Amino acid sequence: MAPLLREAINRKKQHLRTKLIRSGFYQNHVQELSGYTLSELEKEYEAVKRLKKAELH
């Protein structure tokens, strides 16, 4: 994989991990999140967004 693409993926993964941790749902599972793929992190983030949106309504 090209170094730039790998770096972009790693930055996106770190961004999503940070957002998930700040959401409060994953504060005790930081190590677990580090093993997730980009696709898994994106799915988890979308699920958290849906949960938070549902809580507001």
CSV table of C-alpha atoms in Angstrom, one decimal:
chain,number,residue,atom,x,y,z
A,1,MET,CA,0.0,0.0,0.0
A,2,ALA,CA,1.3,3.4,-0.8
A,3,PRO,CA,2.6,5.3,2.2
A,4,LEU,CA,0.3,8.2,1.7
A,5,LEU,CA,-2.8,6.0,1.6
A,6,ARG,CA,-1.7,4.1,4.7
A,7,GLU,CA,-1.1,7.4,6.5
A,8,ALA,CA,-4.6,8.7,5.5
A,9,ILE,CA,-6.2,5.5,6.7
A,10,ASN,CA,-4.4,5.6,10.0
A,11,ARG,CA,-5.4,9.3,10.5
A,12,LYS,CA,-9.0,8.5,9.8
A,13,LYS,CA,-8.9,5.5,12.2
A,14,GLN,CA,-7.4,7.7,14.9
A,15,HIS,CA,-10.0,10.4,14.3
A,16,LEU,CA,-12.9,7.9,14.6
A,17,ARG,CA,-11.4,6.3,17.7
A,18,THR,CA,-11.1,9.7,19.3
A,19,LYS,CA,-14.8,10.5,18.5
A,20,LEU,CA,-15.9,7.1,19.9
A,21,ILE,CA,-14.0,7.6,23.1
A,22,ARG,CA,-15.4,11.1,23.5
A,23,SER,CA,-18.9,9.9,22.9
A,24,GLY,CA,-18.7,8.1,26.3
A,25,PHE,CA,-19.6,4.7,25.0
A,26,TYR,CA,-16.1,3.4,24.7
A,27,GLN,CA,-14.2,5.1,27.6
A,28,ASN,CA,-13.3,1.8,29.1
A,29,HIS,CA,-12.5,0.0,25.8
A,30,VAL,CA,-9.7,2.1,24.3
A,31,GLN,CA,-7.5,-0.9,23.8
A,32,GLU,CA,-10.3,-2.8,22.1
A,33,LEU,CA,-10.8,0.1,19.6
A,34,SER,CA,-7.2,0.0,18.6
A,35,GLY,CA,-7.7,-3.4,17.0
A,36,TYR,CA,-10.7,-2.4,14.9
A,37,THR,CA,-10.4,-1.9,11.1
A,38,LEU,CA,-11.4,1.3,9.4
A,39,SER,CA,-14.7,-0.3,8.3
A,40,GLU,CA,-15.5,-1.5,11.9
A,41,LEU,CA,-14.7,1.9,13.3
A,42,GLU,CA,-17.0,3.6,10.7
A,43,LYS,CA,-19.8,1.2,11.6
A,44,GLU,CA,-19.4,1.8,15.3
A,45,TYR,CA,-19.4,5.5,14.8
A,46,GLU,CA,-22.5,5.4,12.7
A,47,ALA,CA,-24.2,3.3,15.4
A,48,VAL,CA,-23.3,5.7,18.1
A,49,LYS,CA,-24.6,8.7,16.0
A,50,ARG,CA,-27.9,6.9,15.6
A,51,LEU,CA,-28.1,6.1,19.3
A,52,LYS,CA,-27.4,9.7,20.3
A,53,LYS,CA,-29.9,11.0,17.7
A,54,ALA,CA,-32.5,8.6,19.1
A,55,GLU,CA,-31.8,9.8,22.7
A,56,LEU,CA,-32.5,13.4,21.6
A,57,HIS,CA,-36.0,12.6,20.3
